[in-house]
CSV table of C-alpha atoms in Angstrom, one decimal:
chain,number,residue,atom,x,y,z
A,10,MET,CA,30.9,115.4,-6.4
A,11,ARG,CA,31.2,119.0,-5.5
A,12,THR,CA,33.1,121.0,-3.0
A,13,ALA,CA,31.0,122.9,-0.5
A,14,SER,CA,32.2,126.2,1.0
A,15,GLN,CA,30.7,125.3,4.3
A,16,HIS,CA,30.7,121.8,5.9
A,17,HIS,CA,28.1,120.4,8.2
A,18,LEU,CA,30.3,118.5,10.7
A,19,MET,CA,29.8,116.8,14.0
A,20,TYR,CA,32.8,117.1,16.4
A,21,TYR,CA,33.0,115.1,19.6
A,22,PHE,CA,35.7,115.9,22.1
A,23,SER,CA,36.3,113.6,25.0
A,24,SER,CA,38.7,113.7,28.0
A,25,ARG,CA,39.0,111.9,31.3
A,26,ARG,CA,36.7,114.4,33.1
A,27,GLY,CA,33.9,114.7,30.5
A,28,SER,CA,33.1,115.4,26.9
A,29,CYS,CA,31.6,118.1,24.8
A,30,LYS,CA,29.7,117.8,21.5
A,31,PHE,CA,29.3,120.4,18.7
A,32,HIS,CA,26.8,119.8,15.9
A,33,GLN,CA,26.5,122.8,13.6
A,34,ALA,CA,27.9,124.4,10.5
A,35,ILE,CA,31.5,125.3,11.3
A,36,LYS,CA,34.6,126.0,9.4
A,37,PRO,CA,37.8,124.2,10.5
A,38,ARG,CA,41.0,126.3,10.2
A,39,VAL,CA,44.5,125.1,10.9
A,40,TRP,CA,46.7,128.0,12.3
A,41,ASN,CA,49.9,126.0,12.8
A,42,SER,CA,51.1,122.5,13.5
A,43,SER,CA,49.9,122.5,17.1
A,44,GLN,CA,46.7,124.7,17.1
A,45,ILE,CA,43.2,124.3,15.6
A,46,SER,CA,40.5,126.9,15.4
A,47,PHE,CA,36.8,126.2,14.7
A,48,THR,CA,34.5,129.2,13.8
A,49,GLY,CA,30.8,128.8,13.7
A,50,ARG,CA,27.6,130.7,14.3
A,51,GLY,CA,28.0,132.8,17.3
A,52,GLN,CA,31.1,131.2,18.7
A,53,SER,CA,34.7,130.6,18.0
A,54,LEU,CA,36.8,127.8,19.5
A,55,ARG,CA,40.6,127.7,19.5
A,56,PHE,CA,42.7,125.3,21.4
A,57,PRO,CA,46.1,123.7,21.3
A,58,ALA,CA,46.1,120.0,20.5
A,59,PRO,CA,48.5,117.3,19.2
A,60,ILE,CA,47.9,117.4,15.5
A,61,ARG,CA,48.6,114.4,13.3
A,62,LYS,CA,49.2,114.6,9.6
A,63,THR,CA,45.8,114.1,8.0
A,64,ARG,CA,44.2,114.2,4.6
A,65,LEU,CA,40.8,115.9,3.9
A,66,PHE,CA,38.4,114.3,1.5
A,67,VAL,CA,35.0,115.9,0.6
A,68,ILE,CA,32.2,113.5,0.0
A,69,SER,CA,28.7,114.7,-1.0
A,70,ASN,CA,25.9,113.9,1.3
A,71,THR,CA,22.5,113.7,-0.3
A,72,ASP,CA,20.6,113.6,2.9
A,73,ASP,CA,21.0,117.1,4.2
A,74,GLY,CA,22.5,119.0,1.2
A,75,TYR,CA,25.8,119.6,2.9
A,76,ALA,CA,29.2,117.9,2.4
A,77,CYS,CA,30.6,115.4,4.8
A,78,ALA,CA,34.4,115.8,5.4
A,79,PRO,CA,35.8,112.8,7.3
A,80,LEU,CA,39.4,113.1,8.7
A,81,LEU,CA,41.6,110.2,7.8
A,82,GLU,CA,44.5,110.1,10.2
A,83,GLU,CA,47.8,108.6,9.4
A,84,GLU,CA,49.7,106.5,11.8
A,85,ARG,CA,52.7,108.9,12.2
A,86,ASN,CA,52.6,111.7,14.8
A,87,THR,CA,54.4,114.7,13.2
A,88,ASN,CA,54.8,116.9,16.3
A,89,ASN,CA,56.1,114.1,18.7
A,90,VAL,CA,53.2,114.4,21.1
A,91,PRO,CA,52.9,111.3,23.4
A,92,THR,CA,49.9,109.1,22.4
A,93,LEU,CA,47.4,107.5,24.7
A,94,GLU,CA,49.1,104.2,24.3
A,95,SER,CA,52.5,105.4,25.6
A,96,GLU,CA,50.8,107.3,28.4
A,97,ALA,CA,48.9,104.1,29.5
A,98,PHE,CA,52.1,102.1,29.4
A,99,PHE,CA,54.1,104.5,31.7
A,100,SER,CA,51.1,104.9,34.0
A,101,GLU,CA,51.0,101.2,34.7
A,102,TRP,CA,54.7,100.9,35.3
A,103,PHE,CA,55.9,101.1,39.0
A,104,PRO,CA,59.4,100.5,40.3
A,105,PRO,CA,59.9,97.4,42.6
A,106,SER,CA,59.4,98.1,46.3
A,107,PHE,CA,62.9,96.9,47.3
A,108,LEU,CA,64.4,99.3,44.8
A,109,TRP,CA,62.8,102.6,45.8
A,110,ARG,CA,62.8,101.6,49.5
A,111,GLY,CA,66.5,100.9,49.3
A,112,LEU,CA,67.0,104.3,47.7
A,113,SER,CA,64.9,105.9,50.4
A,114,VAL,CA,67.3,104.5,53.0
A,115,LEU,CA,70.3,106.3,51.3
A,116,VAL,CA,68.3,109.5,50.9
A,117,LEU,CA,67.1,109.4,54.5
A,118,ALA,CA,70.6,108.8,55.8
A,119,GLY,CA,71.9,111.8,53.9
A,120,GLN,CA,69.2,114.0,55.2
A,121,VAL,CA,69.8,112.9,58.8
A,122,ILE,CA,73.5,113.6,58.5
A,123,ILE,CA,72.8,117.1,57.0
A,124,ARG,CA,70.3,117.9,59.8
A,125,ILE,CA,72.7,116.8,62.5
A,126,LEU,CA,75.5,118.9,61.0
A,127,LYS,CA,73.2,121.9,60.9
A,128,GLY,CA,72.1,121.4,64.4
A,129,LYS,CA,68.5,120.9,63.6
A,130,VAL,CA,67.6,118.3,66.2
A,131,HIS,CA,64.6,118.1,68.4
A,132,TRP,CA,66.4,117.4,71.7
A,133,GLY,CA,63.3,116.8,73.8
A,134,ASN,CA,62.2,113.9,71.5
A,135,THR,CA,65.8,112.7,71.4
A,136,LEU,CA,66.0,112.3,75.2
A,137,GLU,CA,62.6,110.5,75.1
A,138,GLN,CA,63.9,108.1,72.5
A,139,LEU,CA,67.2,107.7,74.3
A,140,GLU,CA,65.4,106.6,77.5
A,141,ARG,CA,63.3,104.2,75.4
A,142,VAL,CA,66.3,102.6,73.6
A,143,GLY,CA,68.6,102.5,76.6
A,144,PRO,CA,67.2,102.0,80.1
A,145,LYS,CA,64.0,100.3,79.0
A,146,SER,CA,65.9,97.8,76.9
A,147,VAL,CA,68.6,96.9,79.5
A,148,GLY,CA,66.7,94.0,81.1
A,149,VAL,CA,66.0,92.0,77.9
A,150,CYS,CA,69.6,92.6,76.6
A,151,LEU,CA,71.3,91.5,79.8
A,152,LEU,CA,69.1,88.4,80.1
A,153,THR,CA,69.8,87.4,76.6
A,154,SER,CA,73.6,88.0,77.0
A,155,ALA,CA,73.7,86.0,80.2
A,156,PHE,CA,72.2,82.9,78.6
A,157,VAL,CA,74.3,83.2,75.5
A,158,GLY,CA,77.4,83.4,77.6
A,159,MET,CA,76.5,80.3,79.6
A,160,ALA,CA,75.7,78.3,76.4
A,161,PHE,CA,79.1,79.2,74.9
A,162,THR,CA,80.8,78.4,78.2
A,163,ILE,CA,79.5,74.8,78.1
A,164,GLN,CA,80.9,74.2,74.7
A,165,PHE,CA,84.3,75.8,75.3
A,166,ILE,CA,84.8,74.0,78.7
A,167,ARG,CA,84.0,70.6,77.2
A,168,GLU,CA,86.6,70.9,74.5
A,169,PHE,CA,89.3,72.8,76.2
A,170,THR,CA,89.3,70.6,79.3
A,171,ARG,CA,90.1,67.5,77.2
A,172,LEU,CA,93.1,69.4,75.8
A,173,GLY,CA,94.3,70.6,79.2
A,174,LEU,CA,93.8,74.2,78.4
A,175,ASN,CA,91.7,75.3,81.3
A,176,ARG,CA,93.6,78.6,81.7
A,177,SER,CA,92.7,79.5,78.1
A,178,ILE,CA,88.9,79.3,78.6
A,179,GLY,CA,88.5,82.8,80.0
A,180,GLY,CA,90.7,84.4,77.3
A,181,VAL,CA,88.7,82.7,74.5
A,182,LEU,CA,85.4,83.7,76.0
A,183,ALA,CA,86.6,87.3,76.4
A,184,LEU,CA,87.7,87.6,72.8
A,185,ALA,CA,84.5,86.0,71.5
A,186,PHE,CA,82.3,88.2,73.6
A,187,SER,CA,84.1,91.5,73.0
A,188,ARG,CA,84.7,91.1,69.3
A,189,GLU,CA,81.5,89.4,68.0
A,190,LEU,CA,78.9,88.1,70.5
A,191,SER,CA,78.2,91.2,72.6
A,192,PRO,CA,77.6,93.7,69.7
A,193,VAL,CA,75.8,91.3,67.5
A,194,VAL,CA,73.5,89.9,70.2
A,195,THR,CA,72.7,93.3,71.5
A,196,SER,CA,71.9,94.6,68.1
A,197,ILE,CA,69.6,91.7,67.3
A,198,VAL,CA,67.7,92.3,70.5
A,199,ILE,CA,67.4,96.0,69.7
A,200,ALA,CA,66.3,95.3,66.1
A,201,GLY,CA,63.5,93.1,67.3
A,202,ARG,CA,62.3,95.3,70.1
A,203,ILE,CA,63.1,98.9,69.0
A,204,GLY,CA,63.4,98.6,65.2
A,205,SER,CA,60.0,97.0,64.9
A,206,ALA,CA,58.5,99.8,67.1
A,207,PHE,CA,60.1,102.5,65.0
A,208,ALA,CA,58.7,101.0,61.7
A,209,ALA,CA,55.2,100.5,63.1
A,210,GLU,CA,55.0,104.0,64.6
A,211,LEU,CA,56.2,105.8,61.5
A,212,GLY,CA,54.1,103.5,59.2
A,213,THR,CA,51.0,104.3,61.2
A,214,MET,CA,51.7,108.0,61.0
A,215,GLN,CA,52.3,107.7,57.3
A,216,VAL,CA,49.1,105.9,56.4
A,217,SER,CA,47.0,108.1,58.7
A,218,GLU,CA,48.6,111.3,57.2
A,219,GLN,CA,50.0,112.5,60.5
A,220,THR,CA,53.4,113.3,58.8
A,221,ASP,CA,51.5,115.6,56.4
A,222,THR,CA,50.0,117.3,59.5
A,223,LEU,CA,53.5,117.9,60.8
A,224,ARG,CA,54.4,119.6,57.5
A,225,VAL,CA,51.3,121.8,57.6
A,226,LEU,CA,52.2,122.9,61.2
A,227,GLY,CA,55.7,123.9,60.0
A,228,SER,CA,57.7,121.0,61.5
A,229,ASN,CA,60.0,118.8,59.4
A,230,PRO,CA,59.3,115.1,60.0
A,231,ILE,CA,63.0,114.4,59.6
A,232,ASP,CA,63.9,116.7,62.5
A,233,TYR,CA,61.1,115.6,64.7
A,234,LEU,CA,60.8,111.8,64.0
A,235,VAL,CA,63.8,110.4,62.3
A,236,THR,CA,66.9,112.3,63.6
A,237,PRO,CA,66.1,111.7,67.4
A,238,ARG,CA,65.7,108.0,66.8
A,239,VAL,CA,69.0,107.7,64.9
A,240,ILE,CA,70.9,109.6,67.6
A,241,ALA,CA,69.3,107.7,70.4
A,242,SER,CA,70.1,104.3,68.8
A,243,SER,CA,73.7,105.3,68.0
A,244,LEU,CA,74.4,106.5,71.6
A,245,ALA,CA,72.6,103.8,73.5
A,246,LEU,CA,73.9,100.7,71.8
A,247,PRO,CA,77.6,101.1,72.7
A,248,PHE,CA,76.7,101.3,76.4
A,249,LEU,CA,74.3,98.4,76.2
A,250,THR,CA,77.0,96.4,74.4
A,251,LEU,CA,79.5,97.1,77.3
A,252,MET,CA,77.0,96.0,79.9
A,253,CYS,CA,76.1,92.8,77.9
A,254,PHE,CA,79.8,92.0,77.7
A,255,THR,CA,80.2,92.4,81.5
A,256,ILE,CA,77.1,90.3,82.3
A,257,GLY,CA,78.1,87.6,79.8
A,258,MET,CA,81.6,87.2,81.3
A,259,ALA,CA,80.2,87.1,84.8
A,260,SER,CA,77.6,84.5,84.0
A,261,SER,CA,80.3,82.4,82.2
A,262,ALA,CA,82.6,82.6,85.2
A,263,LEU,CA,79.9,81.6,87.7
A,264,LEU,CA,78.8,78.6,85.6
A,265,ALA,CA,82.4,77.4,85.2
A,266,ASP,CA,83.0,77.7,88.9
A,267,SER,CA,79.7,76.2,90.1
A,268,VAL,CA,79.3,73.3,87.6
A,269,TYR,CA,82.7,72.5,86.2
A,270,GLY,CA,85.0,73.4,89.1
A,271,ILE,CA,87.1,75.9,87.3
A,272,SER,CA,87.8,78.8,89.6
A,273,ILE,CA,86.4,82.3,88.9
A,274,ASN,CA,89.9,83.7,89.4
A,275,ILE,CA,91.3,81.6,86.6
A,276,ILE,CA,88.6,82.7,84.2
A,277,LEU,CA,89.0,86.4,85.0
A,278,ASP,CA,92.8,86.3,85.1
A,279,SER,CA,92.9,84.7,81.6
A,280,ALA,CA,90.5,87.2,80.3
A,281,GLN,CA,92.5,90.1,81.7
A,282,ARG,CA,95.7,88.9,80.1
A,283,VAL,CA,94.1,88.4,76.7
A,284,LEU,CA,91.9,91.5,76.4
A,285,GLN,CA,93.2,94.7,74.9
A,286,SER,CA,91.7,98.2,74.7
A,287,TRP,CA,91.2,97.9,71.0
A,288,ASP,CA,88.9,94.9,71.5
A,289,ILE,CA,86.5,96.9,73.6
A,290,ILE,CA,86.7,100.0,71.3
A,291,SER,CA,86.0,97.8,68.2
A,292,ALA,CA,82.9,96.4,69.9
A,293,MET,CA,81.6,99.9,70.7
A,294,ILE,CA,82.2,101.0,67.1
A,295,LYS,CA,80.4,98.0,65.8
A,296,SER,CA,77.4,98.6,68.0
A,297,GLN,CA,77.2,102.2,67.0
A,298,VAL,CA,77.2,101.3,63.3
A,299,PHE,CA,74.6,98.7,64.0
A,300,GLY,CA,72.4,101.2,65.8
A,301,MET,CA,72.5,103.5,62.9
A,302,ILE,CA,71.5,100.7,60.5
A,303,ILE,CA,68.6,99.6,62.7
A,304,SER,CA,67.2,103.1,63.1
A,305,ILE,CA,67.6,104.3,59.5
A,306,VAL,CA,66.2,101.2,57.9
A,307,SER,CA,63.3,101.0,60.3
A,308,CYS,CA,62.4,104.7,59.8
A,309,ALA,CA,62.8,104.5,56.1
A,310,TRP,CA,60.5,101.4,55.9
A,311,GLY,CA,58.0,103.1,58.1
A,312,ALA,CA,58.0,106.3,56.2
A,313,THR,CA,57.4,104.5,52.9
A,314,THR,CA,54.5,102.4,54.1
A,315,ILE,CA,51.3,102.2,52.0
A,316,GLY,CA,48.2,100.1,52.1
A,317,GLY,CA,46.7,100.7,55.6
A,318,ALA,CA,47.0,98.3,58.5
A,319,LYS,CA,48.2,95.4,56.3
A,320,GLY,CA,51.0,97.6,54.9
A,321,VAL,CA,52.1,98.6,58.4
A,322,GLY,CA,52.4,94.9,59.4
A,323,GLU,CA,54.4,94.1,56.2
A,324,SER,CA,56.7,97.1,56.7
A,325,THR,CA,57.4,96.2,60.3
A,326,THR,CA,58.3,92.6,59.4
A,327,SER,CA,60.4,93.7,56.4
A,328,ALA,CA,62.2,96.3,58.5
A,329,VAL,CA,63.3,93.8,61.1
A,330,VAL,CA,64.5,91.3,58.4
A,331,ILE,CA,66.4,94.0,56.4
A,332,SER,CA,68.0,95.3,59.7
A,333,LEU,CA,69.3,91.9,60.6
A,334,VAL,CA,70.7,91.3,57.2
A,335,GLY,CA,72.4,94.7,57.3
A,336,ILE,CA,73.8,93.9,60.8
A,337,PHE,CA,75.4,90.7,59.6
A,338,MET,CA,76.8,92.3,56.5
A,339,ALA,CA,78.3,95.3,58.4
A,340,ASP,CA,79.7,92.9,61.0
A,341,PHE,CA,81.6,91.0,58.4
A,342,ALA,CA,82.9,94.2,56.8
A,343,LEU,CA,84.0,95.7,60.1
A,344,SER,CA,85.6,92.5,61.3
A,345,TYR,CA,87.5,92.2,58.1
A,346,CYS,CA,88.8,95.8,58.5
A,347,PHE,CA,89.6,95.5,62.2
A,348,PHE,CA,91.1,92.1,62.6
A,349,GLN,CA,93.2,91.3,59.6
A,350,GLY,CA,96.2,88.9,59.7
A,351,ALA,CA,97.2,86.3,62.3
A,352,GLY,CA,96.5,87.3,65.9
A,353,ASP,CA,98.7,86.6,68.9
A,354,SER,CA,96.2,87.5,71.7
A,355,LEU,CA,96.0,83.9,73.2
A,356,LYS,CA,99.8,83.5,73.5
A,357,ASN,CA,99.6,85.1,76.9
A,358,CYS,CA,97.2,82.6,78.4
A,359,VAL,CA,98.4,79.3,77.1
């Protein structure tokens, strides 16, 4: 076996986009731990590359008169360059959808607050969304509240009449409607009607790359799409809640008078003696928080939509479900903060 001064080697370099092949007499030269140079006839190649610790063995080749120098690589990577196996592992990993979508809700809420404080609000779009959330949703909210009020009136009248507490029926209905039923029922209706529309619209814009078009035109999608919807929902829901409370009490009084013979004056007088200003204020605060939850969750789910028409449908359904869960959780937290301890509101109507 003899050592040749020049090696006849075949080097084959491949990548994701293509490959190149060199087959000539060249001299390999290692400049440092992260760079290799090849010098041949008429050309010189030098490129950085992850170099592993290798051993060079020269074996005589009787076919062409040159020496064959195979490179025997060791398993250890001396310069800590990621291997193809580790890259493939991280390229296949993707965080769960509920995790990154939940984080997107927090990020979006922070961006909306910052934009509102800076005054970067598209007021024309805000007025358009306010009309959509408010006046165009009044009918379905009032109809739902009226039937819910009549259903609760039937249950209360049956039980309170047996106990001889006819004068307490109005007070109990007023407390139930002001503290819980009106804000929750109104928010559920808005989540199904408006929240689904928000998620579907922003999801369609996302999959059709319309949001990217807004960025190209110099408009921030947060200012133009998200912030107006959040402001409109937060402003419209307290007034819708107040209207639903009024219609619910009116329908309950009419049903009690026409079916069960309990005078409207008794119902309204009992409600007036029980209700306090804080009961109405707490209902409006709750509805405002619920409006923010509905709008931010729906916009976040729409903005993170992937997968075309199927993804839009899944995002819309998921946005409504998550909004309802958020409403119930927030209702519990706010009720726990607002109404702690034993109450004495009904003592005035017993």
